Coordinates of C-alpha atoms and ligand atoms in Angstrom, one line a residue:
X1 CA 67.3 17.8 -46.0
X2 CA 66.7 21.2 -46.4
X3 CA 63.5 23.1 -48.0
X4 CA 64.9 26.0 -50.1
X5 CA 62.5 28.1 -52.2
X6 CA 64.4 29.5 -54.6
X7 CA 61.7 32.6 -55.6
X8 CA 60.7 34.7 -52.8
X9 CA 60.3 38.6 -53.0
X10 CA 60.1 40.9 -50.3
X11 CA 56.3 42.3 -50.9
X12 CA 55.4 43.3 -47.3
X13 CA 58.4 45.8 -47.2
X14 CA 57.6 48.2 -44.6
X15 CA 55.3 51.6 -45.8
X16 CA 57.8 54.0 -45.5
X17 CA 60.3 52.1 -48.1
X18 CA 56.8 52.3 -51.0
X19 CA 56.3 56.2 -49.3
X20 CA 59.8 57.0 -50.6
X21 CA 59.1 55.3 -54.2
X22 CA 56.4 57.6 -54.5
X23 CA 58.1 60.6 -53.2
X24 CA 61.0 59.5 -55.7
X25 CA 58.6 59.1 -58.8
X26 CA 57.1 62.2 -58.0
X27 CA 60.0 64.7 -58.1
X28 CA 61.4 62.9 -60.7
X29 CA 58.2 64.3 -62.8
X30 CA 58.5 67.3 -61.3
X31 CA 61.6 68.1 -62.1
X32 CA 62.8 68.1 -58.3
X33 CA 65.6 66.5 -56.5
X34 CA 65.2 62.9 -55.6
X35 CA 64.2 62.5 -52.4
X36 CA 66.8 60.9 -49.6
X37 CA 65.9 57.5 -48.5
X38 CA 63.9 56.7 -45.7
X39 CA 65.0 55.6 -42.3
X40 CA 63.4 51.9 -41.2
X41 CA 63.7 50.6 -38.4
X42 CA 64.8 46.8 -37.5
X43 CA 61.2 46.3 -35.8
X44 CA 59.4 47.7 -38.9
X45 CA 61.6 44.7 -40.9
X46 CA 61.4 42.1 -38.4
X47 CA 57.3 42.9 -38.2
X48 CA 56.9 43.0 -42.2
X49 CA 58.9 39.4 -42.0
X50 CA 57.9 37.8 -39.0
X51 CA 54.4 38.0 -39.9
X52 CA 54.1 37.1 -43.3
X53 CA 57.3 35.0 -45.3
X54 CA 58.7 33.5 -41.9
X55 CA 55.2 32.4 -40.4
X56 CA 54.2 31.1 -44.1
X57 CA 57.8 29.3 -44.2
X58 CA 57.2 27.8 -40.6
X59 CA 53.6 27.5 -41.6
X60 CA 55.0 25.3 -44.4
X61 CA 57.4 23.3 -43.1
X62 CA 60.5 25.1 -45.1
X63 CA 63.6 26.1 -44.3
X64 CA 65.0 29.2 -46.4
X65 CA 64.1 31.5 -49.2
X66 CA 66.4 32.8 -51.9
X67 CA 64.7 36.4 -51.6
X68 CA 64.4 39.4 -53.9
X69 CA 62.9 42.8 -53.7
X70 CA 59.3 42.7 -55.4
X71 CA 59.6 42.1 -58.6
X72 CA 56.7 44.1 -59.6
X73 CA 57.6 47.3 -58.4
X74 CA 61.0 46.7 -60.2
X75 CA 59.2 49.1 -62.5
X76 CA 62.3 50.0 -65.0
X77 CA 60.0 51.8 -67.4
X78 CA 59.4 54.4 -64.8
X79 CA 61.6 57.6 -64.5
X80 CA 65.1 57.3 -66.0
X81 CA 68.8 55.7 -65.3
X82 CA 69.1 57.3 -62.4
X83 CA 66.0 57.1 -60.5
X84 CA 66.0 52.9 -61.4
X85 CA 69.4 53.1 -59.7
X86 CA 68.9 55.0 -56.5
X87 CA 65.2 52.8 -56.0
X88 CA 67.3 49.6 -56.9
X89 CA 70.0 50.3 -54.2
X90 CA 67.1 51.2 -51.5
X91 CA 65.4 47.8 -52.5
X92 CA 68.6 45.9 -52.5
X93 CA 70.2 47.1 -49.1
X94 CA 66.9 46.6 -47.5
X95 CA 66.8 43.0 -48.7
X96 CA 70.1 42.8 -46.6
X97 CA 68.7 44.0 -43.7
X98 CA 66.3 41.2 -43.6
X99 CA 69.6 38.4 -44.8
X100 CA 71.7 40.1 -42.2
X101 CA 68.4 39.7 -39.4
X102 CA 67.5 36.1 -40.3
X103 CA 70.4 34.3 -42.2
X104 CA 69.0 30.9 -41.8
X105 CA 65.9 31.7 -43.3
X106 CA 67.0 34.2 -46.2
X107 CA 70.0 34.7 -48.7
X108 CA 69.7 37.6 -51.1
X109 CA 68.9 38.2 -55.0
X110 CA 69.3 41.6 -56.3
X111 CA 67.3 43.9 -58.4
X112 CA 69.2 45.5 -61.3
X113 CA 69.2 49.3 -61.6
X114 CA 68.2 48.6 -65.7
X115 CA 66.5 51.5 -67.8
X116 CA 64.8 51.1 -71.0
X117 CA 67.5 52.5 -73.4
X118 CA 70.3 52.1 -71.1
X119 CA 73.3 49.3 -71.8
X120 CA 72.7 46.3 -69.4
X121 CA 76.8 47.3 -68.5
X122 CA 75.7 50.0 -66.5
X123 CA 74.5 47.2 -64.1
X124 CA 77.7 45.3 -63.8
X125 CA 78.4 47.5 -61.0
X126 CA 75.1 46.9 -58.7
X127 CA 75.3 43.2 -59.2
X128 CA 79.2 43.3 -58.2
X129 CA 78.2 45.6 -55.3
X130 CA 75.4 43.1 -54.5
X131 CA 77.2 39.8 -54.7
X132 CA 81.1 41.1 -53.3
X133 CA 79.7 43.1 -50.6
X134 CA 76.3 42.4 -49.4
X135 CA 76.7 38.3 -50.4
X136 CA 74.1 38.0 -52.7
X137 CA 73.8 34.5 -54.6
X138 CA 72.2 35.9 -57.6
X139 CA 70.0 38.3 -59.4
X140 CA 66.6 38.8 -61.3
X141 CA 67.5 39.9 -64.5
X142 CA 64.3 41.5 -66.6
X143 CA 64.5 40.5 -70.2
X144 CA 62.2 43.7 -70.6
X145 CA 62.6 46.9 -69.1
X146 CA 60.3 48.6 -70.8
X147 CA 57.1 47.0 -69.3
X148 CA 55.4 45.5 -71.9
X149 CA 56.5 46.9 -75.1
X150 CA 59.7 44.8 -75.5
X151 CA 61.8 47.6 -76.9
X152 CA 65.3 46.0 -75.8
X153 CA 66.9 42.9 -78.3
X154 CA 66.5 39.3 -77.7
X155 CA 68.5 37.8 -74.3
X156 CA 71.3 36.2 -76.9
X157 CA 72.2 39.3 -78.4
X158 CA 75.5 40.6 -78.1
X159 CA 74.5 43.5 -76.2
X160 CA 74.3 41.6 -73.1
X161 CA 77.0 39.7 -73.0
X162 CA 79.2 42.0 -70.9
X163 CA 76.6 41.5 -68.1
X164 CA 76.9 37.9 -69.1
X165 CA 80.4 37.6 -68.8
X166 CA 80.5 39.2 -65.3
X167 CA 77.6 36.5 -64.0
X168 CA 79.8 33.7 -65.5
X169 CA 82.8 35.5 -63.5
X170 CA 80.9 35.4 -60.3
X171 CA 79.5 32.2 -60.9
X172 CA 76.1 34.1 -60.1
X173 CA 72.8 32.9 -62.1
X174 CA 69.6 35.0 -63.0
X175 CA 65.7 34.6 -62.7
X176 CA 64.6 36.1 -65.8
X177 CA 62.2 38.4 -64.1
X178 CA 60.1 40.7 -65.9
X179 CA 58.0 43.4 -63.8
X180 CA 55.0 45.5 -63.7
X181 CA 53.6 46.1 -67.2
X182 CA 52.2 49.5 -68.7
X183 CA 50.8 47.9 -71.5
X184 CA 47.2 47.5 -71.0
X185 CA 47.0 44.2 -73.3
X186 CA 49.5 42.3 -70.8
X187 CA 48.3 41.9 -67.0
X188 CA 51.3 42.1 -64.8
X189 CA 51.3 38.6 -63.1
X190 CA 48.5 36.6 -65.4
X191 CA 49.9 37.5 -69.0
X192 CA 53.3 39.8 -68.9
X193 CA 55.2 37.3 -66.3
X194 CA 54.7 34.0 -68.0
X195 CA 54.9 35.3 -71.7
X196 CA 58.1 36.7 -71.0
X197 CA 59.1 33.0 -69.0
X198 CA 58.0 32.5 -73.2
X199 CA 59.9 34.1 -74.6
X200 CA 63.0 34.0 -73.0
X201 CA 63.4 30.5 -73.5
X202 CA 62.0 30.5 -77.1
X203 CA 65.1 33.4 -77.4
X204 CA 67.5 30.9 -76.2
X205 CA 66.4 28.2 -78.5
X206 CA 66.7 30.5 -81.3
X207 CA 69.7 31.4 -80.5
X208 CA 73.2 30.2 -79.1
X209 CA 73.6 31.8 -76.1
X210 CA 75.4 28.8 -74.1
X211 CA 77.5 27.7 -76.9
X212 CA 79.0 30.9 -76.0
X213 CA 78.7 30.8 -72.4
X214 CA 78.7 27.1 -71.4
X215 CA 78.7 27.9 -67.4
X216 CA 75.8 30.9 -67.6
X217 CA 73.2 29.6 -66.0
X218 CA 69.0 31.2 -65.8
X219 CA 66.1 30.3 -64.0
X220 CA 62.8 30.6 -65.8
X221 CA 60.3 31.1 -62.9
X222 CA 56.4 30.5 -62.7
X223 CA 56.9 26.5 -63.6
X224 CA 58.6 27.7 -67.2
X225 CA 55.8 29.9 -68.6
X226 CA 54.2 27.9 -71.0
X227 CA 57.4 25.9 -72.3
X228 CA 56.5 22.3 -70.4
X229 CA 53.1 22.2 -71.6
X230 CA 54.3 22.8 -75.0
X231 CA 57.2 21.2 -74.9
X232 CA 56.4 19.0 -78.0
X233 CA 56.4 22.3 -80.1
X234 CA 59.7 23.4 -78.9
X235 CA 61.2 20.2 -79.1
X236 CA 60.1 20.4 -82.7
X237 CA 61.1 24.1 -83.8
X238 CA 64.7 22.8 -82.2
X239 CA 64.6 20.4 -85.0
X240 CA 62.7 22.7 -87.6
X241 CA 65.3 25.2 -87.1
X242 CA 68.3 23.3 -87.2
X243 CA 68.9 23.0 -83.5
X244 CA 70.7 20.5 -81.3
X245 CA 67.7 18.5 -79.3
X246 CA 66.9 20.8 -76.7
X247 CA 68.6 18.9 -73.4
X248 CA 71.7 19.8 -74.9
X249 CA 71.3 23.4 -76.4
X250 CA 69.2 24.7 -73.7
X251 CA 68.5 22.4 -70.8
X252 CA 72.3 22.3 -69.5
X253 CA 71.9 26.1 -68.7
X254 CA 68.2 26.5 -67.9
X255 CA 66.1 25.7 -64.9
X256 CA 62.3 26.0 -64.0
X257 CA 60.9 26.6 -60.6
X258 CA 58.2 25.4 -58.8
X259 CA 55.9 28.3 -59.1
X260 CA 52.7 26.2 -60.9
X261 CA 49.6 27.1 -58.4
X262 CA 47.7 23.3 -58.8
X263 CA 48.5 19.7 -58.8
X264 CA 47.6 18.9 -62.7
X265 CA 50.6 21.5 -63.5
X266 CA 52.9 20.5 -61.4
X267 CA 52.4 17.0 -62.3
X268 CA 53.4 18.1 -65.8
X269 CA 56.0 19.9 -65.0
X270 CA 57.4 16.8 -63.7
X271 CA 56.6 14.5 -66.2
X272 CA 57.9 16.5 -69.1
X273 CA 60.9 18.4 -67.4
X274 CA 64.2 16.8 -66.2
X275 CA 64.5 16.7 -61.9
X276 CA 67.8 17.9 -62.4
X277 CA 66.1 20.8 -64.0
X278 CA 63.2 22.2 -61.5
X279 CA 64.0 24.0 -58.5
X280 CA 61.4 24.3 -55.5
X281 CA 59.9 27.8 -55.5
X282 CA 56.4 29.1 -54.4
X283 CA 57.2 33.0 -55.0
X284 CA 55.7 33.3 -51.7
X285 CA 54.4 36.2 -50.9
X286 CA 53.7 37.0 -53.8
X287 CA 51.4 36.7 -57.1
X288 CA 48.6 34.8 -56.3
X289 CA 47.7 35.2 -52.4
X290 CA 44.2 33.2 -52.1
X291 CA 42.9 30.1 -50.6
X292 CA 42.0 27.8 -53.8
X293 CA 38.0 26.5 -52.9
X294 CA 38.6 23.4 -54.4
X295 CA 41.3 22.4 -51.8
X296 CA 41.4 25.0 -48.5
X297 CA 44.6 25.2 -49.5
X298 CA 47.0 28.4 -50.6
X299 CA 47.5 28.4 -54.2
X300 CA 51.2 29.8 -53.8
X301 CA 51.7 26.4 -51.4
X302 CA 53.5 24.6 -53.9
X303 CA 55.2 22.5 -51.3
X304 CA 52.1 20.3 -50.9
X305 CA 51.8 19.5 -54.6
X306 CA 55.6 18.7 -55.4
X307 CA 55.1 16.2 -51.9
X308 CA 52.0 14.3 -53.9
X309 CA 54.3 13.4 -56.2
X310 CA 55.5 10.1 -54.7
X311 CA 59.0 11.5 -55.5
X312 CA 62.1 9.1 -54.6
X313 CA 64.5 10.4 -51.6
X314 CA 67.2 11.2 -54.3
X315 CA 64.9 13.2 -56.3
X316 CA 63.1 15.0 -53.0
X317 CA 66.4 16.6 -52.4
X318 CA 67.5 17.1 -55.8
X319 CA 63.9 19.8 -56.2
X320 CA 64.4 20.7 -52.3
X321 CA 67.8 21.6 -51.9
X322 CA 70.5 19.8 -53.9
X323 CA 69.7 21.7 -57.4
X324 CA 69.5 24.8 -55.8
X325 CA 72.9 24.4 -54.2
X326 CA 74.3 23.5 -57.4
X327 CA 72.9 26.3 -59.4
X328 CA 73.8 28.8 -56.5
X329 CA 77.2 27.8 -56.0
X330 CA 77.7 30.7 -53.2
X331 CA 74.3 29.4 -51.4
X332 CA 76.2 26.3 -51.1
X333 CA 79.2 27.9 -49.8
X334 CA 77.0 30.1 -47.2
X335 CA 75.2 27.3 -46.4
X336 CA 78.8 25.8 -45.6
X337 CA 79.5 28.7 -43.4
X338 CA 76.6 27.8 -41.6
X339 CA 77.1 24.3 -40.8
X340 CA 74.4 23.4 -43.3
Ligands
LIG401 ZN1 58.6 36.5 -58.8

């Protein structure tokens, strides 16, 4: 069987790749010409990797990450259209490098070149560019571009669909991946992240997104936000509001990882959500980096507390690797190609 952590972001990208965000940011406020992109070299990449998401894989016993630029330095709210798309591109092809370097350990997820104000359409292209050209499986989708303030409509409005429709014609599926946040009330990782996990799927319950798009397929990340642990009150607005039981209207599209940084969570998570619907992540390196006193352990190691679980073999594989083939369908066919 095969360990796939399905939410991994490239946060140790080598200084010179931040250097040219900064440079980029910069002259964008200065009026200036966007800088070019930095060269990087394969040593600076195989360093930044080697000694932080390969040694923690190894380290945990894993096999392969489904890996994404850092998700909070998406950072859409900052500069315009075209300084989102140039960063995204740098982020993107970089994330390559690593697949192209270590394509047992890594397959690639793309960042979208999104803009507060700016159609979603306008990233059909990147994700076609990302998924036809560089093989991408996926892409993390931010329900929020605007860091914070929420100034774009609800995920089943209309206005995304053409994006929708290309992900269905790629067979491609999203994290719903907010970034950094520039409104003071919402830290980044503790409140922004899991109230728009929140959100998102209280937006699909509201609405009828799949009844449109039957095959469109998301994956709310951090364990769900705070949907398992309340799942009594969704369960209930379903019925309040006049919609199908929730394992029909949402849970046929919808997936949570893994990404719940204690046992008592996780345990949850597992009692109150389908197998067929969590995916093993750990979002390694990434939000929470400490040792947790109360165990010597990593917080981010969810692998240990999925394996106290006393799963079944069927059900190991189904949160290890067979959901995530199934939800990636071109994982599964690069895993193929690989003889795995
Ligand atoms: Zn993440």
């Amino acid at each position: 069987m095969l360990i796939i952590d399905c939410h991994g972001h490239y946060t140790t990208a080598p200084a010179p790749h931040q250097d040219f965000r900064e440079a980029q940011i910069n002259a964008f406020k200065n009026g200036q010409p966007l800088p070019d992109r930095p060269h990087i070299s394969d040593d600076e990449i195989r360093e930044s990797i080697e000694q932080n998401q390969l040694k923690l894989l190894r380290e945990r016993e894993a096999d392969m990450t489904i890996f994404s630029p850092r998700a909070s330095a998406m950072a859409h709210h900052i500069g315009d259209e075209k300084v989102s798309q140039q960063w995204t591109e740098a982020c993107n092809d970089l994330i390559k490098r690593v697949v192209d370097m270590y394509p047992q350990h890594f397959i690639g997820v793309c960042q979208l070149p999104q803009s507060p104000g700016v159609s979603i359409s306008n990233s059909i292209n990147e994700l076609e560019r990302c998924v036809n050209e560089l093989g991408f499986v996926g892409c993390n989708l931010n329900p929020d571009p605007s860091g914070g303030h929420w100034t774009s409509a609800p995920l089943t409005d209309k206005s995304w669909y053409p994006f929708f429709e290309k992900m269905v014609e790629l067979d491609v599926p999203a994290m719903i991946h907010v970034s950094g946040s520039c409104n003071h009330n919402f830290h980044a990782t503790g409140a922004h992240y899991i109230n728009a996990d929140t959100t998102a799927f209280m937006q699909f319950l509201q609405g009828d997104l799949f009844r449109d798009f039957p095959e469109l397929r998301f994956i709310i990340p951090h364990g769900g936000g705070a949907v398992p642990y309340h799942w009594g009150r969704y369960r209930g607005l379903a019925d309040m509001l006049g919609q199908p039981p929730l394992n029909e209207h949402v849970m046929k599209n919808v997936y949570f990882d893994t990404c719940v940084y204690h046992q008592p969570g996780i345990d949850l998570l597992f009692n109150v959500i389908d197998i067929d619907n969590i995916l093993f992540g750990s979002e390694m390196v990434g939000a929470v980096r400490g040792i947790d006193p109360q165990t010597g352990n990593y917080f981010d190691d969810t692998k240990r507390y999925v394996d106290a679980l006393n799963l079944t073999d069927e059900q190991r594989y189904k949160v290890y690797e067979g959901n995530a083939r199934r939800v990636y369908p071109r994982l599964d066919k690069t895993l193929q190609g690989l003889g795995l």
